[in-house]
Short mmCIF file of C-alpha atoms and ligand atoms in Angstrom, two decimals:
data_model
loop_
_atom_site.label_atom_id
_atom_site.label_comp_id
_atom_site.label_asym_id
_atom_site.label_seq_id
_atom_site.Cartn_x
_atom_site.Cartn_y
_atom_site.Cartn_z
CA MET A 1 -9.27 -16.36 1.80
CA PRO A 2 -8.45 -12.97 0.28
CA PRO A 3 -5.18 -12.86 -1.63
CA SER A 4 -2.75 -11.65 0.97
CA LEU A 5 -0.26 -9.15 -0.32
CA THR A 6 2.68 -9.47 1.96
CA SER A 7 3.09 -10.93 5.38
CA LEU A 8 3.55 -9.01 8.56
CA THR A 9 7.30 -9.40 8.27
CA ASP A 10 7.19 -7.66 4.90
CA ASP A 11 5.40 -4.75 6.53
CA ALA A 12 7.98 -4.60 9.23
CA ARG A 13 10.81 -4.72 6.74
CA ILE A 14 9.45 -1.85 4.68
CA ALA A 15 9.00 0.18 7.83
CA LEU A 16 12.57 -0.57 8.84
CA ASP A 17 13.96 0.25 5.40
CA ASN A 18 12.14 3.54 5.45
CA LEU A 19 13.36 4.28 8.93
CA GLY A 20 16.93 3.57 7.86
CA ASP A 21 16.51 5.82 4.82
CA ARG A 22 15.13 8.58 6.99
CA ALA A 23 17.85 8.31 9.60
CA SER A 24 20.62 8.60 7.04
CA SER A 25 18.63 11.37 5.37
CA LEU A 26 18.92 13.45 8.52
CA VAL A 27 22.68 13.43 8.28
CA ASN A 28 22.81 13.78 4.53
CA PRO A 29 19.51 14.88 2.96
CA SER A 30 18.64 12.67 0.02
CA ILE A 31 15.84 11.99 -2.36
CA ARG A 32 15.12 8.85 -4.38
CA LEU A 33 14.11 9.54 -7.94
CA GLY A 34 12.65 6.60 -9.86
CA VAL A 35 13.11 6.62 -13.63
CA THR A 36 10.93 4.14 -15.44
CA GLY A 37 9.32 3.42 -18.79
CA LEU A 38 8.76 0.37 -20.96
CA SER A 39 11.80 -1.06 -22.71
CA ARG A 40 13.45 1.33 -25.18
CA ALA A 41 11.44 4.28 -23.86
CA GLY A 42 14.65 6.21 -23.21
CA LYS A 43 15.53 5.71 -19.52
CA THR A 44 19.28 5.22 -19.94
CA VAL A 45 19.58 8.17 -22.29
CA PHE A 46 17.55 10.37 -19.97
CA ILE A 47 19.69 9.67 -16.90
CA SER A 48 22.94 9.98 -18.85
CA SER A 49 21.98 13.36 -20.29
CA LEU A 50 20.59 14.67 -17.01
CA VAL A 51 23.77 13.80 -15.14
CA HIS A 52 26.02 15.09 -17.93
CA ASN A 53 24.20 18.42 -17.98
CA LEU A 54 24.38 18.78 -14.20
CA LEU A 55 28.05 17.84 -14.03
CA ASN A 56 29.11 20.00 -16.97
CA GLY A 57 27.14 23.16 -16.38
CA GLY A 58 24.69 22.46 -19.19
CA ARG A 59 22.16 24.92 -20.50
CA LEU A 60 19.37 24.60 -17.96
CA PRO A 61 17.62 27.99 -17.94
CA LEU A 62 14.37 26.58 -16.60
CA PHE A 63 16.03 24.78 -13.70
CA GLU A 64 16.01 27.65 -11.24
CA PRO A 65 18.69 26.52 -8.74
CA VAL A 66 21.23 26.26 -11.57
CA ARG A 67 20.08 29.34 -13.47
CA SER A 68 20.33 31.53 -10.38
CA GLY A 69 23.82 30.25 -9.68
CA ARG A 70 22.92 28.76 -6.30
CA VAL A 71 24.35 25.33 -7.09
CA SER A 72 28.01 25.54 -6.23
CA ARG A 73 29.24 21.99 -6.65
CA VAL A 74 27.98 18.82 -8.33
CA ARG A 75 29.60 15.42 -8.10
CA LEU A 76 28.95 11.69 -8.34
CA GLU A 77 29.22 9.81 -5.08
CA PRO A 78 29.08 6.15 -4.07
CA GLN A 79 25.45 5.04 -3.90
CA PRO A 80 23.99 3.99 -0.54
CA ASP A 81 22.77 0.55 -1.68
CA ASP A 82 25.49 -2.04 -2.06
CA ALA A 83 23.29 -4.69 -3.60
CA ILE A 84 21.96 -2.69 -6.56
CA PRO A 85 24.10 -2.51 -9.71
CA ARG A 86 25.50 0.95 -10.30
CA PHE A 87 24.16 2.88 -13.29
CA GLN A 88 27.24 2.81 -15.51
CA TYR A 89 27.19 6.49 -16.34
CA GLU A 90 30.73 6.64 -17.68
CA ASP A 91 30.12 3.83 -20.21
CA HIS A 92 26.84 5.27 -21.39
CA ILE A 93 28.14 8.80 -21.80
CA GLN A 94 31.27 7.52 -23.54
CA ALA A 95 29.04 5.84 -26.14
CA LEU A 96 26.82 8.90 -26.53
CA VAL A 97 29.40 11.63 -26.62
CA ARG A 98 32.60 10.04 -27.96
CA GLU A 99 31.34 7.29 -30.22
CA ARG A 100 28.06 8.96 -31.07
CA VAL A 101 26.12 5.71 -30.72
CA TRP A 102 23.17 5.12 -28.42
CA PRO A 103 23.96 3.21 -25.24
CA ASP A 104 23.13 -0.49 -25.01
CA SER A 105 19.83 -1.71 -23.69
CA THR A 106 19.99 -2.26 -19.93
CA ARG A 107 17.00 -4.40 -18.90
CA ALA A 108 17.47 -4.38 -15.11
CA ILE A 109 17.60 -2.08 -12.14
CA SER A 110 20.52 0.27 -11.51
CA GLU A 111 21.28 3.23 -9.31
CA LEU A 112 23.45 6.34 -9.31
CA ARG A 113 24.00 8.99 -6.64
CA ILE A 114 24.66 12.58 -7.62
CA THR A 115 25.19 15.17 -4.90
CA LEU A 116 24.60 18.90 -5.18
CA ASP A 117 25.90 21.62 -2.85
CA TYR A 118 23.68 24.67 -3.01
CA GLN A 119 22.76 27.87 -1.27
CA SER A 120 19.23 28.23 -0.08
CA ALA A 121 17.16 30.77 -2.00
CA SER A 122 15.66 32.41 1.06
CA GLY A 123 17.87 35.06 2.65
CA TRP A 124 17.30 33.76 6.14
CA SER A 125 18.58 30.23 5.66
CA ARG A 126 21.29 31.46 3.29
CA MET A 127 22.92 33.25 6.17
CA PHE A 128 23.14 30.12 8.20
CA SER A 129 23.37 27.10 6.01
CA ARG A 130 24.75 25.73 2.88
CA GLY A 131 22.53 22.96 1.68
CA ARG A 132 23.48 19.60 0.31
CA LEU A 133 21.18 17.20 -1.47
CA SER A 134 22.00 13.72 -2.70
CA ILE A 135 19.82 12.45 -5.49
CA ASP A 136 19.64 8.68 -5.79
CA ILE A 137 18.50 7.99 -9.30
CA VAL A 138 16.98 4.52 -9.72
CA ASP A 139 16.50 3.19 -13.26
CA TYR A 140 14.07 0.26 -13.39
CA PRO A 141 11.99 -1.36 -16.15
CA GLY A 142 8.38 -0.23 -16.44
CA GLU A 143 7.53 -3.87 -17.06
CA TRP A 144 8.22 -4.51 -13.37
CA LEU A 145 5.64 -1.92 -12.38
CA LEU A 146 2.99 -3.61 -14.47
CA ASP A 147 3.50 -6.63 -12.24
CA LEU A 148 2.44 -4.82 -9.06
CA PRO A 149 -1.31 -5.27 -9.61
CA LEU A 150 -0.68 -9.03 -9.58
CA LEU A 151 -0.05 -8.80 -5.84
CA ALA A 152 -3.76 -8.25 -5.33
CA GLN A 153 -4.88 -10.86 -7.88
CA ASP A 154 -5.27 -14.58 -7.30
CA TYR A 155 -4.47 -17.03 -10.09
CA ARG A 156 -8.07 -17.25 -11.19
CA THR A 157 -8.47 -13.47 -11.60
CA PHE A 158 -5.10 -13.18 -13.32
CA SER A 159 -6.08 -15.93 -15.75
CA ALA A 160 -9.47 -14.41 -16.51
CA ASN A 161 -7.99 -10.94 -17.16
CA THR A 162 -5.15 -12.21 -19.29
CA VAL A 163 -7.29 -14.55 -21.39
CA SER A 164 -9.96 -11.97 -22.06
CA LEU A 165 -7.43 -9.37 -23.20
CA ALA A 166 -5.73 -12.00 -25.36
CA ARG A 167 -9.02 -12.58 -27.19
CA SER A 168 -9.54 -8.91 -28.07
CA GLY A 169 -8.32 -6.86 -31.05
CA VAL A 170 -5.11 -7.80 -32.84
CA ARG A 171 -4.03 -9.75 -29.80
CA ALA A 172 -6.55 -12.42 -30.79
CA GLU A 173 -4.45 -13.32 -33.79
CA LEU A 174 -1.18 -13.29 -31.84
CA SER A 175 -2.51 -15.42 -29.02
CA ARG A 176 -4.19 -18.05 -31.20
CA GLU A 177 -1.59 -20.78 -30.80
CA TRP A 178 -1.18 -20.36 -27.08
CA LEU A 179 -4.95 -20.24 -26.45
CA ALA A 180 -5.58 -23.27 -28.65
CA LEU A 181 -3.00 -25.20 -26.65
CA ALA A 182 -4.41 -23.96 -23.35
CA GLU A 183 -7.93 -24.98 -24.39
CA SER A 184 -6.74 -28.43 -25.40
CA VAL A 185 -5.13 -29.46 -22.10
CA ASP A 186 -7.02 -30.99 -19.22
CA ALA A 187 -5.89 -28.78 -16.39
CA GLU A 188 -7.66 -30.91 -13.77
CA ALA A 189 -5.65 -34.01 -14.74
CA THR A 190 -2.22 -34.77 -13.31
CA GLY A 191 0.28 -32.11 -14.29
CA ASP A 192 3.75 -32.76 -15.61
CA GLU A 193 6.76 -30.60 -16.31
CA MET A 194 6.63 -30.90 -20.09
CA ALA A 195 3.02 -29.76 -20.28
CA ALA A 196 3.82 -26.81 -18.03
CA ARG A 197 6.79 -25.88 -20.15
CA ARG A 198 4.96 -26.11 -23.46
CA LEU A 199 2.16 -23.89 -22.19
CA SER A 200 4.54 -21.42 -20.65
CA GLU A 201 6.61 -21.18 -23.83
CA ALA A 202 3.53 -20.64 -25.97
CA PHE A 203 2.34 -17.95 -23.56
CA ALA A 204 5.74 -16.22 -23.61
CA ALA A 205 5.80 -16.37 -27.42
CA TYR A 206 2.46 -14.56 -27.47
CA LEU A 207 3.72 -11.86 -25.09
CA LYS A 208 6.80 -11.43 -27.25
CA ALA A 209 4.77 -11.15 -30.45
CA CYS A 210 2.76 -8.28 -28.94
CA LYS A 211 5.98 -6.40 -28.26
CA SER A 212 7.44 -6.97 -31.74
CA ASP A 213 8.42 -3.96 -33.76
CA GLU A 214 5.53 -4.06 -36.19
CA ARG A 215 2.97 -4.24 -33.38
CA SER A 216 4.48 -2.11 -30.64
CA LEU A 217 1.76 -3.13 -28.25
CA SER A 218 2.51 -2.35 -24.66
CA THR A 219 3.71 -5.07 -22.39
CA LEU A 220 1.49 -7.27 -20.29
CA PRO A 221 2.36 -8.92 -17.02
CA PRO A 222 4.16 -11.03 -15.97
CA GLY A 223 6.93 -8.63 -16.95
CA ARG A 224 9.77 -11.05 -16.24
CA PHE A 225 8.61 -13.41 -19.00
CA LEU A 226 10.19 -11.08 -21.53
CA MET A 227 13.27 -10.28 -19.46
CA PRO A 228 13.87 -13.37 -17.32
CA GLY A 229 17.46 -12.67 -16.28
CA ASP A 230 18.80 -15.24 -13.85
CA LEU A 231 15.35 -16.71 -13.22
CA ASP A 232 15.18 -18.10 -16.77
CA GLY A 233 13.90 -21.67 -16.68
CA SER A 234 12.97 -21.58 -13.00
CA PRO A 235 9.53 -22.88 -11.97
CA ALA A 236 8.53 -19.33 -10.97
CA LEU A 237 8.79 -18.42 -14.65
CA THR A 238 7.35 -21.62 -16.06
CA PHE A 239 3.61 -21.20 -15.88
CA SER A 240 0.74 -19.85 -17.93
CA PRO A 241 -2.75 -18.50 -17.31
CA LEU A 242 -5.54 -20.93 -18.17
CA PRO A 243 -8.99 -20.34 -19.64
CA HIS A 244 -12.07 -21.13 -17.51
CA VAL A 245 -10.43 -21.57 -14.11
CA PRO A 246 -13.17 -22.88 -11.80
CA GLU A 247 -13.74 -21.46 -8.35
CA GLU A 248 -13.16 -24.63 -6.39
CA ARG A 249 -9.74 -25.72 -5.20
CA ALA A 250 -7.49 -27.34 -7.80
CA PRO A 251 -7.19 -31.14 -7.42
CA LYS A 252 -3.95 -32.11 -5.75
CA GLY A 253 -1.17 -32.81 -8.25
CA SER A 254 -3.18 -31.38 -11.15
CA LEU A 255 -1.74 -29.14 -13.85
CA ARG A 256 -3.87 -26.30 -12.52
CA ALA A 257 -2.51 -26.74 -9.01
CA MET A 258 0.98 -26.66 -10.44
CA MET A 259 0.30 -23.45 -12.38
CA GLU A 260 -1.32 -21.79 -9.43
CA ARG A 261 1.56 -22.58 -7.13
CA ARG A 262 4.09 -21.21 -9.63
CA TYR A 263 2.09 -18.07 -10.17
CA GLU A 264 2.16 -17.50 -6.40
CA ALA A 265 5.91 -18.20 -6.44
CA TYR A 266 6.37 -15.56 -9.15
CA LYS A 267 4.65 -13.08 -6.87
CA SER A 268 6.74 -13.91 -3.86
CA VAL A 269 10.17 -14.23 -5.47
CA VAL A 270 9.84 -11.57 -8.15
CA VAL A 271 7.12 -9.04 -7.46
CA LYS A 272 7.25 -8.65 -3.69
CA PRO A 273 11.01 -8.11 -3.42
CA PHE A 274 10.81 -5.43 -6.11
CA PHE A 275 7.96 -3.75 -4.31
CA ARG A 276 9.60 -3.90 -0.92
CA GLU A 277 13.21 -3.14 -1.77
CA HIS A 278 12.78 -0.64 -4.53
CA PHE A 279 9.35 0.70 -5.25
CA ALA A 280 8.24 1.39 -1.68
CA ARG A 281 11.30 3.60 -1.13
CA LEU A 282 10.85 6.08 -3.98
CA ASP A 283 10.07 9.77 -3.37
CA ARG A 284 9.68 11.06 -6.91
CA GLN A 285 9.04 9.39 -10.20
CA ILE A 286 9.41 10.05 -13.91
CA VAL A 287 7.63 7.80 -16.40
CA LEU A 288 9.08 7.99 -19.89
CA ILE A 289 6.95 7.03 -22.85
CA ASP A 290 7.62 6.72 -26.54
CA ALA A 291 4.34 8.22 -27.68
CA LEU A 292 5.66 8.93 -31.18
CA GLN A 293 6.32 5.28 -31.81
CA ALA A 294 2.77 4.41 -30.79
CA ILE A 295 1.31 7.21 -32.93
CA ASN A 296 3.36 5.90 -35.81
CA ARG A 297 1.88 2.42 -35.41
CA GLY A 298 -1.71 3.59 -35.26
CA GLU A 299 -4.87 3.23 -33.26
CA GLU A 300 -4.36 -0.07 -31.51
CA ALA A 301 -0.86 0.83 -30.30
CA VAL A 302 -2.08 4.20 -28.97
CA HIS A 303 -5.03 2.60 -27.26
CA ASP A 304 -2.77 -0.02 -25.76
CA LEU A 305 -0.29 2.57 -24.50
CA GLU A 306 -3.17 4.38 -22.82
CA ARG A 307 -4.16 1.19 -21.03
CA ALA A 308 -0.59 0.39 -19.93
CA LEU A 309 -0.09 3.94 -18.66
CA GLY A 310 -3.29 3.66 -16.67
CA ASP A 311 -1.92 0.52 -15.01
CA VAL A 312 1.42 2.20 -14.33
CA LEU A 313 -0.08 5.34 -12.81
CA ALA A 314 -2.43 3.32 -10.65
CA CYS A 315 0.68 2.00 -8.85
CA PHE A 316 1.51 5.49 -7.65
CA ARG A 317 -1.89 6.16 -6.12
CA PRO A 318 -3.17 2.81 -5.12
CA GLY A 319 -6.04 4.52 -3.27
CA THR A 320 -8.70 1.91 -3.90
CA ASN A 321 -6.17 -0.88 -3.69
CA SER A 322 -5.85 -0.77 0.06
CA LEU A 323 -3.48 -3.72 0.08
CA LEU A 324 -0.88 -1.72 -1.79
CA SER A 325 -1.51 1.61 -0.14
CA SER A 326 -1.34 0.24 3.39
CA LEU A 327 2.16 -0.94 2.64
CA LEU A 328 3.54 2.25 1.21
CA GLY A 329 5.49 3.74 4.06
CA ARG A 330 6.01 6.92 2.18
CA ARG A 331 4.29 8.38 -0.78
CA ILE A 332 5.59 9.37 -4.15
CA ASP A 333 4.53 13.00 -4.11
CA LYS A 334 5.46 14.00 -7.66
CA VAL A 335 5.06 12.06 -10.87
CA LEU A 336 6.17 13.33 -14.25
CA VAL A 337 4.94 11.65 -17.41
CA ALA A 338 7.31 12.61 -20.21
CA ALA A 339 6.98 11.82 -23.90
CA THR A 340 10.57 11.48 -25.06
CA LYS A 341 12.34 11.87 -28.39
CA ALA A 342 10.58 15.15 -29.22
CA ASP A 343 13.64 16.02 -31.31
CA HIS A 344 12.02 13.93 -34.04
CA LEU A 345 9.55 16.78 -34.49
CA HIS A 346 9.78 20.43 -35.40
CA HIS A 347 9.29 22.62 -32.32
CA GLU A 348 5.85 23.64 -33.53
CA SER A 349 4.73 20.12 -32.77
CA HIS A 350 6.27 19.87 -29.29
CA ASP A 351 3.23 21.35 -27.61
CA ARG A 352 1.04 19.09 -29.67
CA LEU A 353 2.98 16.05 -28.48
CA GLU A 354 2.50 17.32 -24.95
CA ARG A 355 -1.25 17.64 -25.46
CA ILE A 356 -1.49 14.14 -26.92
CA THR A 357 0.43 12.76 -23.94
CA ALA A 358 -1.86 14.61 -21.56
CA ARG A 359 -4.82 13.09 -23.36
CA LEU A 360 -3.26 9.63 -23.05
CA VAL A 361 -3.09 9.84 -19.27
CA ASP A 362 -6.12 12.03 -18.69
CA ARG A 363 -8.56 9.28 -17.86
CA ALA A 364 -6.08 7.44 -15.65
CA ILE A 365 -5.24 10.59 -13.69
CA ARG A 366 -8.86 11.26 -12.98
CA ARG A 367 -9.54 7.67 -12.07
CA ILE A 368 -6.76 7.57 -9.49
CA GLY A 369 -7.76 10.99 -8.17
CA MET A 370 -4.44 12.64 -8.87
CA ALA A 371 -5.78 15.47 -11.02
CA GLY A 372 -4.04 18.75 -10.30
CA ALA A 373 -1.86 17.34 -7.56
CA GLY A 374 1.73 16.36 -8.05
CA ILE A 375 1.45 15.16 -11.60
CA GLU A 376 2.64 16.82 -14.77
CA VAL A 377 2.98 15.92 -18.42
CA MET A 378 5.71 17.11 -20.79
CA ALA A 379 7.25 16.46 -24.19
CA ILE A 380 11.04 16.33 -23.94
CA ALA A 381 14.14 15.09 -25.70
CA SER A 382 16.84 13.95 -23.30
CA VAL A 383 19.27 14.27 -26.18
CA ARG A 384 18.55 16.54 -29.11
CA ALA A 385 19.92 14.64 -32.10
CA THR A 386 18.59 17.13 -34.66
CA ARG A 387 18.53 20.85 -35.31
CA GLU A 388 15.84 22.82 -37.05
CA ALA A 389 15.96 24.51 -40.42
CA THR A 390 13.68 25.47 -43.25
CA VAL A 391 13.76 24.55 -46.91
CA THR A 392 11.95 26.34 -49.71
CA GLU A 393 10.13 24.10 -52.09
CA GLY A 394 7.92 25.38 -54.90
CA GLY A 395 7.62 28.76 -53.24
CA HIS A 396 6.66 27.25 -49.88
CA VAL A 397 8.85 27.48 -46.81
CA LEU A 398 8.84 24.12 -45.05
CA PRO A 399 10.13 23.46 -41.55
CA VAL A 400 12.60 20.55 -41.48
CA ILE A 401 14.86 18.83 -39.00
CA VAL A 402 18.48 18.10 -39.81
CA GLY A 403 20.47 15.23 -38.37
CA THR A 404 22.64 12.25 -39.23
CA PRO A 405 20.43 9.20 -39.79
CA MET A 406 21.90 6.00 -38.38
CA ALA A 407 23.55 3.62 -40.83
CA GLY A 408 20.95 1.49 -42.55
CA GLU A 409 18.01 3.85 -41.93
CA THR A 410 15.94 4.52 -45.03
CA ILE A 411 13.64 7.19 -46.40
CA GLY A 412 11.89 5.97 -49.53
CA SER A 413 14.59 4.30 -51.60
CA GLU A 414 17.43 6.20 -49.96
CA VAL A 415 19.63 4.19 -47.57
CA PHE A 416 21.81 6.14 -45.16
CA ASP A 417 25.42 5.42 -44.30
CA GLY A 418 25.57 6.88 -40.79
CA LEU A 419 27.88 9.70 -41.87
CA ARG A 420 25.84 11.96 -44.11
CA LYS A 421 23.58 14.65 -42.66
CA THR A 422 20.16 15.06 -44.11
CA ALA A 423 17.11 17.30 -43.81
CA VAL A 424 13.85 15.52 -43.06
CA PHE A 425 10.38 16.95 -43.19
CA PRO A 426 9.09 15.34 -40.00
CA GLY A 427 5.37 15.83 -40.58
CA ASP A 428 2.95 17.47 -38.20
CA LEU A 429 1.06 16.17 -35.27
CA PRO A 430 -2.63 17.10 -35.18
CA ALA A 431 -3.52 20.32 -33.38
CA SER A 432 -6.21 18.56 -31.41
CA PRO A 433 -5.31 15.28 -29.73
CA ASP A 434 -8.90 14.11 -30.03
CA VAL A 435 -8.52 13.03 -33.63
CA LEU A 436 -6.21 10.21 -32.50
CA PHE A 437 -8.89 8.75 -30.31
CA ARG A 438 -12.17 7.18 -31.23
CA GLY A 439 -14.90 9.62 -30.31
CA ALA A 440 -18.02 8.79 -28.34
CA ASP A 441 -19.80 8.75 -31.71
CA GLY A 442 -17.46 5.97 -32.83
CA GLY A 443 -15.84 8.25 -35.45
CA GLN A 444 -12.69 6.80 -37.02
CA PRO A 445 -9.48 8.22 -35.54
CA GLU A 446 -7.04 9.77 -37.98
CA PHE A 447 -3.31 9.29 -37.82
CA PRO A 448 -0.75 11.74 -39.14
CA GLU A 449 2.10 10.77 -41.44
CA ILE A 450 5.29 11.14 -39.44
CA ASN A 451 8.64 10.54 -41.07
CA PHE A 452 10.32 8.57 -38.39
CA VAL A 453 14.05 8.17 -38.96
CA ARG A 454 16.46 7.23 -36.20
CA PHE A 455 19.29 9.72 -35.93
CA ARG A 456 22.73 9.30 -34.42
CA PRO A 457 23.47 11.23 -31.23
CA PRO A 458 24.71 14.73 -32.07
CA ALA A 459 28.32 15.89 -32.30
CA LEU A 460 28.82 18.16 -29.30
CA GLU A 461 29.48 21.82 -29.94
CA GLU A 462 32.75 23.25 -28.70
CA THR A 463 33.59 26.57 -27.14
CA SER A 464 36.17 28.77 -28.84
CA GLY A 465 38.68 27.31 -26.40
CA GLY A 466 37.98 23.81 -27.73
CA LEU A 467 35.98 22.74 -24.66
CA LYS A 468 33.11 20.39 -25.43
CA LEU A 469 29.72 21.63 -24.26
CA SER A 470 27.15 19.47 -22.55
CA VAL A 471 24.61 17.27 -24.30
CA PRO A 472 21.89 19.33 -26.03
CA HIS A 473 18.32 18.54 -24.99
CA ILE A 474 14.76 19.79 -25.19
CA ARG A 475 13.03 20.81 -21.95
CA LEU A 476 15.16 18.60 -19.75
CA ASP A 477 15.53 21.62 -17.46
CA ARG A 478 11.79 21.92 -17.13
CA ALA A 479 11.60 18.29 -16.11
CA LEU A 480 14.33 18.85 -13.50
CA GLN A 481 12.59 21.89 -12.11
CA PHE A 482 9.38 19.95 -11.60
CA LEU A 483 11.08 16.89 -10.09
CA LEU A 484 13.70 18.53 -7.88
CA GLY A 485 13.28 22.31 -7.82
CA ASP A 486 11.41 22.47 -4.51
CA ARG A 487 14.01 20.34 -2.75
CA LEU A 488 16.72 22.84 -3.65
CA ALA A 489 14.74 25.93 -2.71
N1 GTP B 1 16.51 11.17 -30.96
C1 GTP B 1 16.42 10.69 -29.73
N2 GTP B 1 16.43 9.36 -29.54
C2 GTP B 1 16.34 8.90 -28.27
C3 GTP B 1 16.23 9.76 -27.15
N3 GTP B 1 16.14 9.00 -26.05
C4 GTP B 1 16.20 7.72 -26.45
N4 GTP B 1 16.32 7.65 -27.80
C5 GTP B 1 16.35 6.44 -28.63
O1 GTP B 1 15.70 5.41 -27.94
C6 GTP B 1 16.56 4.29 -27.76
C7 GTP B 1 16.33 3.69 -26.39
O2 GTP B 1 16.82 4.55 -25.38
P1 GTP B 1 17.36 3.97 -24.00
O3 GTP B 1 17.65 5.14 -23.14
O4 GTP B 1 18.40 2.96 -24.19
O5 GTP B 1 16.02 3.28 -23.51
P2 GTP B 1 15.79 2.40 -22.20
O6 GTP B 1 14.43 2.76 -21.72
O7 GTP B 1 16.93 2.55 -21.26
O8 GTP B 1 15.75 0.95 -22.84
P3 GTP B 1 16.03 -0.46 -22.11
O9 GTP B 1 17.32 -0.31 -21.36
O10 GTP B 1 16.10 -1.42 -23.25
O11 GTP B 1 14.85 -0.70 -21.25
C8 GTP B 1 17.97 4.83 -27.94
O12 GTP B 1 18.82 3.82 -28.41
C9 GTP B 1 17.75 5.93 -28.95
O13 GTP B 1 17.72 5.41 -30.25
C10 GTP B 1 16.21 11.18 -27.40
O14 GTP B 1 16.09 12.00 -26.50
N5 GTP B 1 16.30 11.59 -28.70
MG1 MG B 2 18.14 1.27 -20.35
#
């Protein structure tokens, strides 16, 4: 039997949800913007800065509706979904702007509605209508997206994929204990809870080790193993892939049968509800990535990010995966892939970061047949924590960035106190992205030296009247124009 994705009732429910969304959209036009990225990619900071800039008349010269003065009123409104936690904008912006600390990690889904009143750009409709658009911003972990392909995989396929990846590259070393344990159990013998738990814990420890700071490998499914939330300890989260899963049915009561059942439970209690209630209702999507961090860690991290991005993008155009595509009532028609934290570089390197990001997703975009249509790549900084300057050293003029490193950050032997400003020579990204990737000839990739220091959020500039200006950013307006510009035309 082919792995069935969702039952008929799921289909019907998605159709109904979409119908409901559309009906309310007729009264009050709205758009659902998904904001995703792997943990710490910069989702919370992105949404906070975007909303702050819209609410406070930020500098957004490339966002045409604002630049041309057509947006007359912006406000936060109650979100339409009562069951989704609200994105706590006020708390996050308080941390960023008042305390100058980065907001806390969020780790779950949240939503915020911002509504814009605007005048249409075309003379004809301007005479008759004032437009209103509500933007429902949905922040959700990229790890949840990586789970979607599981819907089309049975336990045997999932096991084979996971085990073979675990045996390759540096993962081999990190997965050794889990794989040794998995090889040692007799999965066809009667299963018991303790065996399941030991395996599952060893598997989770391996997933965690991949994500550790020194490795910075991208996450693997099942995403909820690293952020279990209220499902922690439940059977749906207490399983593990197994090596050499045979084709025939698992013996009744065996460890394998137990694992298989729990894997299916994970799909039905975790993955399907996310797909149905959240993912299938999105109109637009931004995927944030921390490409600099991966570049800093070297070849394997970059390679791994490329693979994870491929998996993420495939969710948006599940063309060949007819199971997924048949269920998508509506289509995400614009996807923006944005490398964040560009303020760690001098502006000369911003375009280079953009080119590297484009190279990272190039293969995936072509594979899913999205080239040229509805997808764009940018390098941005949601919050610009640095400013640029030059220093002269030995007769050479060097571009530097100036900011306040966070307390405890170090450069060489210098330890920062979180108060003192400093100038950092950030290093250059390569002019051609190709040098970061292994060529067809197998040539060794080369990695640049980037001085990566974490800075505190900036102190906001004030007007002469003492009014605080909005959060500074890099190219946030360009991102807005791509994601929303046409809906405010
Ligand atoms: N300099 C700079 N740092 C940023 C920027 N955006 C994010 N960061 C840094 O990245 C960290 C993570 O950002 P968040 O917005 O919390 O990331 P997230 O994706 O919401 O993370 P989770 O909630 O843990 O999934 C922040 O604490 C900052 O240190 C930016 O635009 N500039
Ligand atoms: Mg967050």
